[in-house]
PDB file of C-alpha atoms and ligand atoms in Angstrom:
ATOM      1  CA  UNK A   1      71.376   2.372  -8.403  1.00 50.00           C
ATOM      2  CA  UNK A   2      67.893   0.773  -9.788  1.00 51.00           C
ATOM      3  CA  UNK A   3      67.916   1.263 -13.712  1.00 54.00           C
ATOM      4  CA  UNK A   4      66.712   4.000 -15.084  1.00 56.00           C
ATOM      5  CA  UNK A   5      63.857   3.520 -17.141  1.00 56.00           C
ATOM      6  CA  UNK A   6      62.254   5.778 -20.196  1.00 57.00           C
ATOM      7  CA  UNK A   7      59.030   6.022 -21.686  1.00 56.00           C
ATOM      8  CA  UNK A   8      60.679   5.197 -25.239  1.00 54.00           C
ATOM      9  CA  UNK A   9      58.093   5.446 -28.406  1.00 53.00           C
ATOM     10  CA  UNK A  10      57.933   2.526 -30.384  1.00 56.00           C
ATOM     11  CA  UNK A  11      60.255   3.278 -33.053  1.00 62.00           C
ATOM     12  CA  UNK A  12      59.025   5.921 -35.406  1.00 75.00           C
ATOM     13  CA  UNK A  13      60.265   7.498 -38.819  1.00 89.00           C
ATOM     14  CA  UNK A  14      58.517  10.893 -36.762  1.00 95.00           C
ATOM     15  CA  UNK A  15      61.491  12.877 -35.973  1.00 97.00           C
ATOM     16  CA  UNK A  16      61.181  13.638 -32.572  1.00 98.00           C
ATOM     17  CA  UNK A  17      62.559  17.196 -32.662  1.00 98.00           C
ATOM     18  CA  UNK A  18      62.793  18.842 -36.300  1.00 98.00           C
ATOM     19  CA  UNK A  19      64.491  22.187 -36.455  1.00 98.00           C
ATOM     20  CA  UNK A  20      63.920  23.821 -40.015  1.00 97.00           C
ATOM     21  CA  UNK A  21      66.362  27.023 -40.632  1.00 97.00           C
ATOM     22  CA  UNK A  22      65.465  28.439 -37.135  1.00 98.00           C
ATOM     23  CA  UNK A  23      66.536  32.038 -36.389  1.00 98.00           C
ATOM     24  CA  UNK A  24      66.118  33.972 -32.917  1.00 98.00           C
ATOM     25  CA  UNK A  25      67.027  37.841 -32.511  1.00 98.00           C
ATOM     26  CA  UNK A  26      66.918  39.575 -28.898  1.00 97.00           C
ATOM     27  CA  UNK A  27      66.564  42.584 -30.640  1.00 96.00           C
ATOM     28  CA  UNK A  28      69.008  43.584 -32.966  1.00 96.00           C
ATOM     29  CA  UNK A  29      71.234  40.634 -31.256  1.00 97.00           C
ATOM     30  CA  UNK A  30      70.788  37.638 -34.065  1.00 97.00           C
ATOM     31  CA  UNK A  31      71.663  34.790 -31.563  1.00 98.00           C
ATOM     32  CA  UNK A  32      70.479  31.912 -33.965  1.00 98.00           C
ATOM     33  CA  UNK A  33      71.103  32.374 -37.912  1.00 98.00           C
ATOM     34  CA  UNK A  34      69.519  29.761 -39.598  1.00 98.00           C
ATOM     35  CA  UNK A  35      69.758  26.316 -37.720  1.00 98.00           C
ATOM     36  CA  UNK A  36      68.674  23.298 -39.104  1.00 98.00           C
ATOM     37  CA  UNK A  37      68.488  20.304 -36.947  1.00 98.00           C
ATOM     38  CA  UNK A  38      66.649  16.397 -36.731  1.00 98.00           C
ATOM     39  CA  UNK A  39      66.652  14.443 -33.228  1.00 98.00           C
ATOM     40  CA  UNK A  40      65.116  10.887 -34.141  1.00 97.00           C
ATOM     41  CA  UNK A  41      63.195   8.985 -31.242  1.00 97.00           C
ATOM     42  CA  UNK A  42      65.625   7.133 -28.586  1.00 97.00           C
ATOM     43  CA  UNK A  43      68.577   8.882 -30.152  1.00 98.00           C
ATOM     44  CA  UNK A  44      70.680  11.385 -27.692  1.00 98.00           C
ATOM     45  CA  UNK A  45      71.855  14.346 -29.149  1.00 98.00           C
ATOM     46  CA  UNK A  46      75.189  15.922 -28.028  1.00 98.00           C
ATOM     47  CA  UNK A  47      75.440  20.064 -28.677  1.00 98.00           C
ATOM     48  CA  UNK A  48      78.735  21.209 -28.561  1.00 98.00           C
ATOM     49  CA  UNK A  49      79.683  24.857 -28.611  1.00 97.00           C
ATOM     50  CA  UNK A  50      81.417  28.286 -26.900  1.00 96.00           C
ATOM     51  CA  UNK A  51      79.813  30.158 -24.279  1.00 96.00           C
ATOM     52  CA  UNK A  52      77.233  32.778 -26.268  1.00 96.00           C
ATOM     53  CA  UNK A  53      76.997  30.441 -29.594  1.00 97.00           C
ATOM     54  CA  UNK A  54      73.542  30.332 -28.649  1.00 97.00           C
ATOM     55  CA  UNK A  55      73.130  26.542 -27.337  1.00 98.00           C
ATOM     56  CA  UNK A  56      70.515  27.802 -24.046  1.00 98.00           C
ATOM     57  CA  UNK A  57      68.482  29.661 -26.829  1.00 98.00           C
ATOM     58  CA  UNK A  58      68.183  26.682 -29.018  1.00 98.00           C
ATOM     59  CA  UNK A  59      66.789  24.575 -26.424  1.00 98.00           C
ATOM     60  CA  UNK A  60      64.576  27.072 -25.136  1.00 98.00           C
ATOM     61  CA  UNK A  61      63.147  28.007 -28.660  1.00 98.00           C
ATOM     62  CA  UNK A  62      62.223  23.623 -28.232  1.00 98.00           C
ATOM     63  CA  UNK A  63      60.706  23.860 -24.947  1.00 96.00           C
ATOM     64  CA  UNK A  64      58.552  27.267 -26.144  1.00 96.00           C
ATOM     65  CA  UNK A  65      60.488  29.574 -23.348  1.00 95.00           C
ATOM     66  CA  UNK A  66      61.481  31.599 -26.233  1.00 96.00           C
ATOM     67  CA  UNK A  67      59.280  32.272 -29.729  1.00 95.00           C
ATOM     68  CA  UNK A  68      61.119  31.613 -32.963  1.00 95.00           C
ATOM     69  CA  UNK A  69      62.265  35.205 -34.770  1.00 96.00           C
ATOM     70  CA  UNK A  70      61.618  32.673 -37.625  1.00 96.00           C
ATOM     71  CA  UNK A  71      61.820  29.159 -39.046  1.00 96.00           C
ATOM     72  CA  UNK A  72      60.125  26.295 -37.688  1.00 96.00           C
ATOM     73  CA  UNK A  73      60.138  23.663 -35.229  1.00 97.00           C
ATOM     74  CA  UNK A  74      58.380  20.410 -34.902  1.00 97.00           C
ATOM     75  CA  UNK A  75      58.201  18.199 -31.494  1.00 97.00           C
ATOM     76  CA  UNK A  76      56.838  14.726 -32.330  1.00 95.00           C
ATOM     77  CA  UNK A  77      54.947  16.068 -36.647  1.00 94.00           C
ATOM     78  CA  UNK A  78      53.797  18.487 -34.492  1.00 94.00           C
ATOM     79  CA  UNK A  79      54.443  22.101 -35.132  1.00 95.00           C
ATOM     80  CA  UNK A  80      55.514  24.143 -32.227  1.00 94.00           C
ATOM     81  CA  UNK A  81      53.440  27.557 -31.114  1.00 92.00           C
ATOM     82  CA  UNK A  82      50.698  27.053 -34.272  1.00 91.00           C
ATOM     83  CA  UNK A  83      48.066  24.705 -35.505  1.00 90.00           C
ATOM     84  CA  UNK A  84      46.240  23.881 -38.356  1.00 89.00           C
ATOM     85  CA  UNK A  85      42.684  25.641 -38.814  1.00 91.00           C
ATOM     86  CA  UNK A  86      40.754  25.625 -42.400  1.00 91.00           C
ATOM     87  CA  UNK A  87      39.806  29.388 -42.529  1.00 90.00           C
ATOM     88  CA  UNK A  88      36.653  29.193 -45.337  1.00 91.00           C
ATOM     89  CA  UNK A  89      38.080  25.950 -47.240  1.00 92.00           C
ATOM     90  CA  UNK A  90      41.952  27.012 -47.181  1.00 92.00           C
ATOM     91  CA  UNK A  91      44.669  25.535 -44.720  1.00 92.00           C
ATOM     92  CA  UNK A  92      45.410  28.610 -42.375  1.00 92.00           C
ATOM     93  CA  UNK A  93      48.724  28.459 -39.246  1.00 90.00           C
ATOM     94  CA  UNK A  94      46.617  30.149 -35.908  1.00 91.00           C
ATOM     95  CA  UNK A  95      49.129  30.533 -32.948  1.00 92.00           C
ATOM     96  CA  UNK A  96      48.451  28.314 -29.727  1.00 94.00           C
ATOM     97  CA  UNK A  97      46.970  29.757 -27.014  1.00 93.00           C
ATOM     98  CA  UNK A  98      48.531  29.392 -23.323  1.00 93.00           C
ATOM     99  CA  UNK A  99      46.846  26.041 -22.529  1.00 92.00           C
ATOM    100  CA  UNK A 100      47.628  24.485 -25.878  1.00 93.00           C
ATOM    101  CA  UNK A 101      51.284  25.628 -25.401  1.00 94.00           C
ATOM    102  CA  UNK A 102      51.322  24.066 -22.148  1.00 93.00           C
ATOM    103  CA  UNK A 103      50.184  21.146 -23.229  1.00 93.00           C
ATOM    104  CA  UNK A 104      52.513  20.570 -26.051  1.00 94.00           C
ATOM    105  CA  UNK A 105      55.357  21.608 -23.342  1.00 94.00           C
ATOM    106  CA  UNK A 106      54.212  18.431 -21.327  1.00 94.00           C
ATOM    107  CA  UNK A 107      56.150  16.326 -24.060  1.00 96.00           C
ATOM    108  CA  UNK A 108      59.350  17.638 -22.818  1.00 97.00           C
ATOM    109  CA  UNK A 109      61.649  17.571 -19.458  1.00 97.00           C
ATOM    110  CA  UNK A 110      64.382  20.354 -19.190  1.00 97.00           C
ATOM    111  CA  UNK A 111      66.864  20.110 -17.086  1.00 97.00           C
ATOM    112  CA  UNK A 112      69.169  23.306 -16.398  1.00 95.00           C
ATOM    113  CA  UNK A 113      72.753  23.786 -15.107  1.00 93.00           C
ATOM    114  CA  UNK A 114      71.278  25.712 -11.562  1.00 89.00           C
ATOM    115  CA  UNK A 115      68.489  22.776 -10.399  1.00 78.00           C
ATOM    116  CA  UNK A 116      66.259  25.574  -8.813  1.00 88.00           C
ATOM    117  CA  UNK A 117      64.746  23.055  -6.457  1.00 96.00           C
ATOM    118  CA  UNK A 118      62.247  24.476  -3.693  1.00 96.00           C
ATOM    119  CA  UNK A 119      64.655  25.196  -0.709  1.00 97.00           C
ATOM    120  CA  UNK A 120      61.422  24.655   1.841  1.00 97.00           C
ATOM    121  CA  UNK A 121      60.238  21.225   0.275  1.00 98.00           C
ATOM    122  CA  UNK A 122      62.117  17.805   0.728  1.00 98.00           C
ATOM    123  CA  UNK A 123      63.525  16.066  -2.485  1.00 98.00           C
ATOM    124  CA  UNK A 124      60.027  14.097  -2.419  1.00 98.00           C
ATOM    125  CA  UNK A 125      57.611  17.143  -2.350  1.00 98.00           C
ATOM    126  CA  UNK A 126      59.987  18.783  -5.139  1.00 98.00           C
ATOM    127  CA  UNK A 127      59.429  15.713  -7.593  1.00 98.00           C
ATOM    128  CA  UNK A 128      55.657  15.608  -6.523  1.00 98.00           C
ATOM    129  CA  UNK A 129      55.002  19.473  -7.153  1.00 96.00           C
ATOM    130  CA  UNK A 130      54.394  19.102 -10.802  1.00 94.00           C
ATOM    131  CA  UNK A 131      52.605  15.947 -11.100  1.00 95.00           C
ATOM    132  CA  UNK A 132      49.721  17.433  -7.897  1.00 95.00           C
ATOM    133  CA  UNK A 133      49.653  21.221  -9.402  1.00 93.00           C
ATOM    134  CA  UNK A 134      50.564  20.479 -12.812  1.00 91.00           C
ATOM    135  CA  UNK A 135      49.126  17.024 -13.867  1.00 90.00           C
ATOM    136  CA  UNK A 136      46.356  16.820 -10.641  1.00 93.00           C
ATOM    137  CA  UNK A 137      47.505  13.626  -9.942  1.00 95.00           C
ATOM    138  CA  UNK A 138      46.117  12.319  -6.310  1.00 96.00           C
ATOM    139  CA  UNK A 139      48.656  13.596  -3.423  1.00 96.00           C
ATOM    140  CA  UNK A 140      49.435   9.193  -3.333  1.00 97.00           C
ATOM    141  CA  UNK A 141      49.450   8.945  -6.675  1.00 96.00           C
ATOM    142  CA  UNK A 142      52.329  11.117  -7.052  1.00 97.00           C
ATOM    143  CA  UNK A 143      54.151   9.996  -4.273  1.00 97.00           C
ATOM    144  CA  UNK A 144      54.108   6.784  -5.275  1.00 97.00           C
ATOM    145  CA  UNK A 145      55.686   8.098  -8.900  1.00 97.00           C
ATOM    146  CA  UNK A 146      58.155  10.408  -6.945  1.00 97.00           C
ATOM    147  CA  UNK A 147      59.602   7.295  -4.874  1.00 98.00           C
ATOM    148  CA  UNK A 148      59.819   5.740  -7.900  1.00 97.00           C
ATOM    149  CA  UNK A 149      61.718   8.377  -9.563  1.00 97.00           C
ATOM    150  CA  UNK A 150      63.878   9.117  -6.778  1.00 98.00           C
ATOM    151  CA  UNK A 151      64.638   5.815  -6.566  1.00 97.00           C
ATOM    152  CA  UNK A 152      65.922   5.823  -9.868  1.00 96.00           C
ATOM    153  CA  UNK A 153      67.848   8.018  -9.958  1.00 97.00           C
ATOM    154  CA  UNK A 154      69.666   6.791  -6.938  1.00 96.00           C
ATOM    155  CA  UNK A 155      67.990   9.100  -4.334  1.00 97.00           C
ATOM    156  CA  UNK A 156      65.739   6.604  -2.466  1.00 97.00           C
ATOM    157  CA  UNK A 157      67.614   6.977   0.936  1.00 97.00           C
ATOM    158  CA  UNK A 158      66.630  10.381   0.544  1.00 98.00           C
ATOM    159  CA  UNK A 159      63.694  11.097  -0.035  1.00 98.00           C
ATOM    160  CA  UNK A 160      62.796  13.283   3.139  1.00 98.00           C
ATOM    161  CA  UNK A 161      66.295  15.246   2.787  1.00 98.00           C
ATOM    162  CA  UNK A 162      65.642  19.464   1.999  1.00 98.00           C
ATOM    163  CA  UNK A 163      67.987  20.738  -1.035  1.00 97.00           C
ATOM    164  CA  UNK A 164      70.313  22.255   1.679  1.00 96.00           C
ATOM    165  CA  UNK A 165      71.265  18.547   3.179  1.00 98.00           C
ATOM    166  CA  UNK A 166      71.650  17.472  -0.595  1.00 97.00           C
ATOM    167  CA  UNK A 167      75.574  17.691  -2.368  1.00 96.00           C
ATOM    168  CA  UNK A 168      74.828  20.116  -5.380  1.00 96.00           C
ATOM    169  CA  UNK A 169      75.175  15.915  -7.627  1.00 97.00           C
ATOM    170  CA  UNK A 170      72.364  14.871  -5.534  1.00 97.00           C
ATOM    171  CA  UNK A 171      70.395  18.298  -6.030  1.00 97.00           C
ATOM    172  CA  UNK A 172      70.757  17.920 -10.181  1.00 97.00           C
ATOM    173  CA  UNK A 173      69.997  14.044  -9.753  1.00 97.00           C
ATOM    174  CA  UNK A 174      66.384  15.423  -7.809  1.00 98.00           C
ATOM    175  CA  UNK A 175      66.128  17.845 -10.627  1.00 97.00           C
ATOM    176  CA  UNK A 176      66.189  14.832 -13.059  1.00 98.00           C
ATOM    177  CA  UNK A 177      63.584  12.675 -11.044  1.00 98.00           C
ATOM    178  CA  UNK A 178      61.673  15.880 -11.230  1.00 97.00           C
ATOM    179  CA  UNK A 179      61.268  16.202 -14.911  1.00 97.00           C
ATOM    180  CA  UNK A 180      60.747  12.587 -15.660  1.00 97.00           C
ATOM    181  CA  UNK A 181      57.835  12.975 -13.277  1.00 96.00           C
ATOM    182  CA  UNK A 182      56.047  14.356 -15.574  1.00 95.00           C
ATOM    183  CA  UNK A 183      56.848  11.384 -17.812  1.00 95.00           C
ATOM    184  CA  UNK A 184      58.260  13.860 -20.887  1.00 97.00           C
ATOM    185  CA  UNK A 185      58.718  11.939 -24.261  1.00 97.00           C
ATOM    186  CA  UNK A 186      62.008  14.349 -25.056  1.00 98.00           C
ATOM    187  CA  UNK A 187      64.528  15.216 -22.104  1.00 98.00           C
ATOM    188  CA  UNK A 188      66.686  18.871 -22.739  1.00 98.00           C
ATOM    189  CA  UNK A 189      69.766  19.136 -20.520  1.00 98.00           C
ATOM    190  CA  UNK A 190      71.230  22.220 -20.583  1.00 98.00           C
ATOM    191  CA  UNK A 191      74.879  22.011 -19.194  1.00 97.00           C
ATOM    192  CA  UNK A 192      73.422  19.797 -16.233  1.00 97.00           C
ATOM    193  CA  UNK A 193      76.961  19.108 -14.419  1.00 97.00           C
ATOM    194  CA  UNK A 194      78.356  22.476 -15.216  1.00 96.00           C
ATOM    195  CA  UNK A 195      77.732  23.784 -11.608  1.00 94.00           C
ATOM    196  CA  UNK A 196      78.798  21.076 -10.284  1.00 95.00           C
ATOM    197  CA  UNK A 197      82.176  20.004  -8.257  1.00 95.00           C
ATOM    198  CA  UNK A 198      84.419  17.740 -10.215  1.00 94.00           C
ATOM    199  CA  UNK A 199      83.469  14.590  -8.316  1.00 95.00           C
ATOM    200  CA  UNK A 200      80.094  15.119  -8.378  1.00 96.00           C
ATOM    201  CA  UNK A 201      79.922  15.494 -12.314  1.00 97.00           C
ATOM    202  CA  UNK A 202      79.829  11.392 -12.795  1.00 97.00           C
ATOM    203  CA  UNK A 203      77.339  10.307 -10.746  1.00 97.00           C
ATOM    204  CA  UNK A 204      74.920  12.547 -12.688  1.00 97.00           C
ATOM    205  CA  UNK A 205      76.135  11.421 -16.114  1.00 98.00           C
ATOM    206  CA  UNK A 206      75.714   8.348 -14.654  1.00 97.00           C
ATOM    207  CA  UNK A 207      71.776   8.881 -14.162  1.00 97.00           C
ATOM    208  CA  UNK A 208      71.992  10.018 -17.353  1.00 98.00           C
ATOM    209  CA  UNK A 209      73.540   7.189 -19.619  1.00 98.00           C
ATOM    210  CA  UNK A 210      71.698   4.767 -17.880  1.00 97.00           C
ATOM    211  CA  UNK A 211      68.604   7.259 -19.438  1.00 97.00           C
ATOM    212  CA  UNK A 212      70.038   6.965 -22.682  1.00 97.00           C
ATOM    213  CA  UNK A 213      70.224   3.443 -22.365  1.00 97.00           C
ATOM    214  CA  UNK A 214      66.448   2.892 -21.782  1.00 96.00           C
ATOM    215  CA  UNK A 215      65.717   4.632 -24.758  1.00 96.00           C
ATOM    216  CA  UNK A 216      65.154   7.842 -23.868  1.00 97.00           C
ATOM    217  CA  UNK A 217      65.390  10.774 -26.680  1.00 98.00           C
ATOM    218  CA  UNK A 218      67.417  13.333 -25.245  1.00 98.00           C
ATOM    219  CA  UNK A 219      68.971  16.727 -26.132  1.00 98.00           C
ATOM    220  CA  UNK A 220      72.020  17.807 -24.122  1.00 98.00           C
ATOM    221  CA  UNK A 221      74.112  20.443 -24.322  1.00 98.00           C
ATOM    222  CA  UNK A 222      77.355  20.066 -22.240  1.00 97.00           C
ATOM    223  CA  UNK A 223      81.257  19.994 -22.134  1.00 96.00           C
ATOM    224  CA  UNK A 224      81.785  16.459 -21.405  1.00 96.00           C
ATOM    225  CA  UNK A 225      83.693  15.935 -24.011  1.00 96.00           C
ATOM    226  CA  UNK A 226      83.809  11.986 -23.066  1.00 96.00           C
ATOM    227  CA  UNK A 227      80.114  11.541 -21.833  1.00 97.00           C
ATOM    228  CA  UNK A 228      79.426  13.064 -25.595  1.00 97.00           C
ATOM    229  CA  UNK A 229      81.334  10.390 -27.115  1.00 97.00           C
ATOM    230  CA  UNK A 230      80.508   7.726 -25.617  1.00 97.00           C
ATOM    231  CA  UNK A 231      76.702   8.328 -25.363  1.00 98.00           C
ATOM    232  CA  UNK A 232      75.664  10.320 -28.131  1.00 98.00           C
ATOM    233  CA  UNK A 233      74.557   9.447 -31.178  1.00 98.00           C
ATOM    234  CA  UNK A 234      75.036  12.522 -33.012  1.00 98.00           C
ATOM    235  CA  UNK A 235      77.109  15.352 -31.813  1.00 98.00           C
ATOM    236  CA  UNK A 236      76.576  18.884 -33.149  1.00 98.00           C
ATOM    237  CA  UNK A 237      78.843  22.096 -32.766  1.00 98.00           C
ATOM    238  CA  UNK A 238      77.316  25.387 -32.486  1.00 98.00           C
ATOM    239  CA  UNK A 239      79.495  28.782 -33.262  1.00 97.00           C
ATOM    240  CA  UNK A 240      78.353  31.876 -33.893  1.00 96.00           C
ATOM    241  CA  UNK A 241      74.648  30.676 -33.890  1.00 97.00           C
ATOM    242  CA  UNK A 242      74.668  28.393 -36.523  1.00 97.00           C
ATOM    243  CA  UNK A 243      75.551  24.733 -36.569  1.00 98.00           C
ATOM    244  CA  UNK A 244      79.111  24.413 -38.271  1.00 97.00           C
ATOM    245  CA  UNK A 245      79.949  20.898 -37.820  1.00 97.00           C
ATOM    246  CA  UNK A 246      77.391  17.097 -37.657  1.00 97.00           C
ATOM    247  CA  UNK A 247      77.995  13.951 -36.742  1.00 97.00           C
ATOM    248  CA  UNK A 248      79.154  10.790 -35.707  1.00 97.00           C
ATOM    249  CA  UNK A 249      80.789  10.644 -31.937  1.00 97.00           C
ATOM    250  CA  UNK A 250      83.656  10.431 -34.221  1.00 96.00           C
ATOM    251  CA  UNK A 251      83.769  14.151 -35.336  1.00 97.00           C
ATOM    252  CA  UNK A 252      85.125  14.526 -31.976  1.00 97.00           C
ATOM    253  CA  UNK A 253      88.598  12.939 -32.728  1.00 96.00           C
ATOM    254  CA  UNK A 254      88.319  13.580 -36.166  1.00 95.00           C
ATOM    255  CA  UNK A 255      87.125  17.674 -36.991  1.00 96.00           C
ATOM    256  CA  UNK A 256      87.184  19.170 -39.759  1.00 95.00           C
ATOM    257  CA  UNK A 257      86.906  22.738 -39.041  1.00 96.00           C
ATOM    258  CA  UNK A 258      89.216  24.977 -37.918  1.00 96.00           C
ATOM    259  CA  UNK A 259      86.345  26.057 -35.198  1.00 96.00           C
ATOM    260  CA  UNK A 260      85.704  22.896 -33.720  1.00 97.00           C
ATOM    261  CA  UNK A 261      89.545  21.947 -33.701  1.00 97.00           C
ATOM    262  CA  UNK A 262      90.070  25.062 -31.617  1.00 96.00           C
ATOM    263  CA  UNK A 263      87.034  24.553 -29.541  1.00 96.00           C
ATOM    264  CA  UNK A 264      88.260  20.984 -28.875  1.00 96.00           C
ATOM    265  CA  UNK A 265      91.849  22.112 -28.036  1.00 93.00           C
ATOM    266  CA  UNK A 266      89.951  24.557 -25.372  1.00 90.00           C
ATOM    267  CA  UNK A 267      87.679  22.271 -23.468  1.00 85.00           C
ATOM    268  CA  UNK A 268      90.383  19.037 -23.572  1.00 73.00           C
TER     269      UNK A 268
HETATM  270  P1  ADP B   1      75.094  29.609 -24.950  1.00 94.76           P
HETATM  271  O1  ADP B   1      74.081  28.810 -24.201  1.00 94.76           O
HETATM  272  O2  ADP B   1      75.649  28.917 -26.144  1.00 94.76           O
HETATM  273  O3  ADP B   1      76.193  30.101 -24.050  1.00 94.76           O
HETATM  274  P2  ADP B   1      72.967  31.556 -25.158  1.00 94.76           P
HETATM  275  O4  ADP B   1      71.909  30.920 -25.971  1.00 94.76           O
HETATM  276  O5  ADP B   1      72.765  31.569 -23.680  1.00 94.76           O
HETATM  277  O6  ADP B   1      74.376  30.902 -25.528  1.00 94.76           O
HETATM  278  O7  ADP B   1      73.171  33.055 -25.591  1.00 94.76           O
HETATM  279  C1  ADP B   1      73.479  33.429 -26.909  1.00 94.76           C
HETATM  280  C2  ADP B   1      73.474  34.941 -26.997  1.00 94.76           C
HETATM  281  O8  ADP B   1      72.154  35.425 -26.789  1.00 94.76           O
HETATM  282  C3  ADP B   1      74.337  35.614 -25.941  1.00 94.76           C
HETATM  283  O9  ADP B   1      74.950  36.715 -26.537  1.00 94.76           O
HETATM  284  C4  ADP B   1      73.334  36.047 -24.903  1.00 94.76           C
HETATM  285  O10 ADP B   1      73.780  37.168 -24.194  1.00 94.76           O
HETATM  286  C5  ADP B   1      72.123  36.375 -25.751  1.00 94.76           C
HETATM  287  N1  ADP B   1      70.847  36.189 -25.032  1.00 94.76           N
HETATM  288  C6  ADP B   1      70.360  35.044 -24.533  1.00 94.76           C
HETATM  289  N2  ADP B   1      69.168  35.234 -23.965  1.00 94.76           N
HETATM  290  C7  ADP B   1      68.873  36.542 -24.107  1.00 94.76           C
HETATM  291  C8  ADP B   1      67.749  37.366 -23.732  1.00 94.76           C
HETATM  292  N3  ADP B   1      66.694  36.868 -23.107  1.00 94.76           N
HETATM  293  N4  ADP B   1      67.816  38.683 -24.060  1.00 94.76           N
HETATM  294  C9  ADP B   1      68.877  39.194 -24.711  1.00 94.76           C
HETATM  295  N5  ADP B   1      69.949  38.474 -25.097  1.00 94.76           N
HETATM  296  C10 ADP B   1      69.951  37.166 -24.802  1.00 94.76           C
HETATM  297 MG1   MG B   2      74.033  28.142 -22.225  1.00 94.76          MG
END
């Protein structure tokens, strides 16, 4: 497998995600009760949590598929879903239209546990879809950059194979190629190799360490209790919708909850 190589910011005291007290309510269903959170650039971020603690919903709320209930959010100093306009001298907050959402979206790559590939395209017209329709890149332009990905990521002998001829590894490691297509600053995961059969689970944490090791900032929420130790540089647990417990890789061996002990004992 070629390394894997990010688009990594030269080093910045800019957080690159900055969640201030963030709260999100389906209704009367308060999922997220006041989470505070700071990803700096290059840095991979390892969230930690039971099913329903509201992990999805945080990254969502990031990646603007969900508006905040309240709180704030910044990707990159910049404020998420509002801008800065001076109203008759005084500093007003306007909310961002569609196109200006959009754009700030471009910033980030998600990645989500079902890869939702197009069935009818190959694994090369998948990684090419965004940057022709999205980014109106020339149709060899982005072929070029979808070889490139797909190579990357491992997937260069495949490039003409349809999702069905993929193993579901192969699928997520297309999804991945996909989203860095679009050459995102931030990658989300969101339980990437829960969907996936046992043996398939390493050679997509293996696309994604060798990510982390170029330098890219990433967000992932998963179970692998090892891949989180190993790669991340801070791990977080989530209960409940707020964050209990912060740290090191080394709050993994070492909690100090009661919640996170239990959660451990589950997922070991
Ligand atoms: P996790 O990813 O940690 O399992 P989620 O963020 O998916 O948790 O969900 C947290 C809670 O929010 C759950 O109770 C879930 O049912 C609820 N929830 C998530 N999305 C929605 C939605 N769009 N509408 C209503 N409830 C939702
Ligand atoms: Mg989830």
């Amino acid at each position: 497998m070629t390394q894997v190589t990010a688009n990594p910011k030269p080093s910045s005291n800019i957080p690159a995600v900055k969640a201030t007290q963030v709260h999100k309510a389906f209704g009367s269903l308060h999922v997220l009760k006041g989470v505070d959170l700071t990803v700096m650039p290059g840095t991979v971020t390892v969230i930690l949590g039971p099913s329903g603690s509201g992990k999805s919903t945080f990254l969502r709320l990031i990646n603007q598929l969900e508006t905040l209930t309240g709180g704030s959010i910044e990707v990159d100093g910049e404020l998420i879903g509002y801008k800065h306009v001076n109203v008759r001298g005084e500093d007003k907050l306007q909310t961002l239209n569609e196109r200006e959402i959009a754009k700030q979206r471009e910033k980030l790559g998600m990645v989500f546990q079902r890869f939702n590939l197009f069935p009818h395209k190959t694994a090369l017209e998948n990684v090419m879809e965004a940057p022709v329709h999205v980014a109106h890149m020339s149709h060899s332009q982005a072929r070029e950059l979808a070889v490139q990905e797909l190579e990357r990521v491992g997937l260069g002998e495949r490039l003409d194979y349809y999702p069905m001829q993929l193993s579901g590894g192969q699928q997520q490691r297309v999804a991945i190629a996909r989203a860095l297509a679009m050459r995102p600053e931030i990658m989300l995961f969101d339980e990437p190799t829960s969907a996936l059969d046992p043996e398939l689970v390493g050679e997509v944490l293996n696309v994604m360490r060798s990510l982390a090791d170029a330098g890219m900032t990433m967000i992932v929420v998963t179970h692998e209790i090892g891949f989180a130790k190993e790669v991340a540089d801070q791990i977080v647990f989530m209960d409940g919708g707020v964050v209990v417990e912060q740290g090191g890789p080394e709050i993994v061996d070492h909690p100090s909850s009661p919640r996170f002990q239990d959660f451990l004992n589950h997922v070991l």
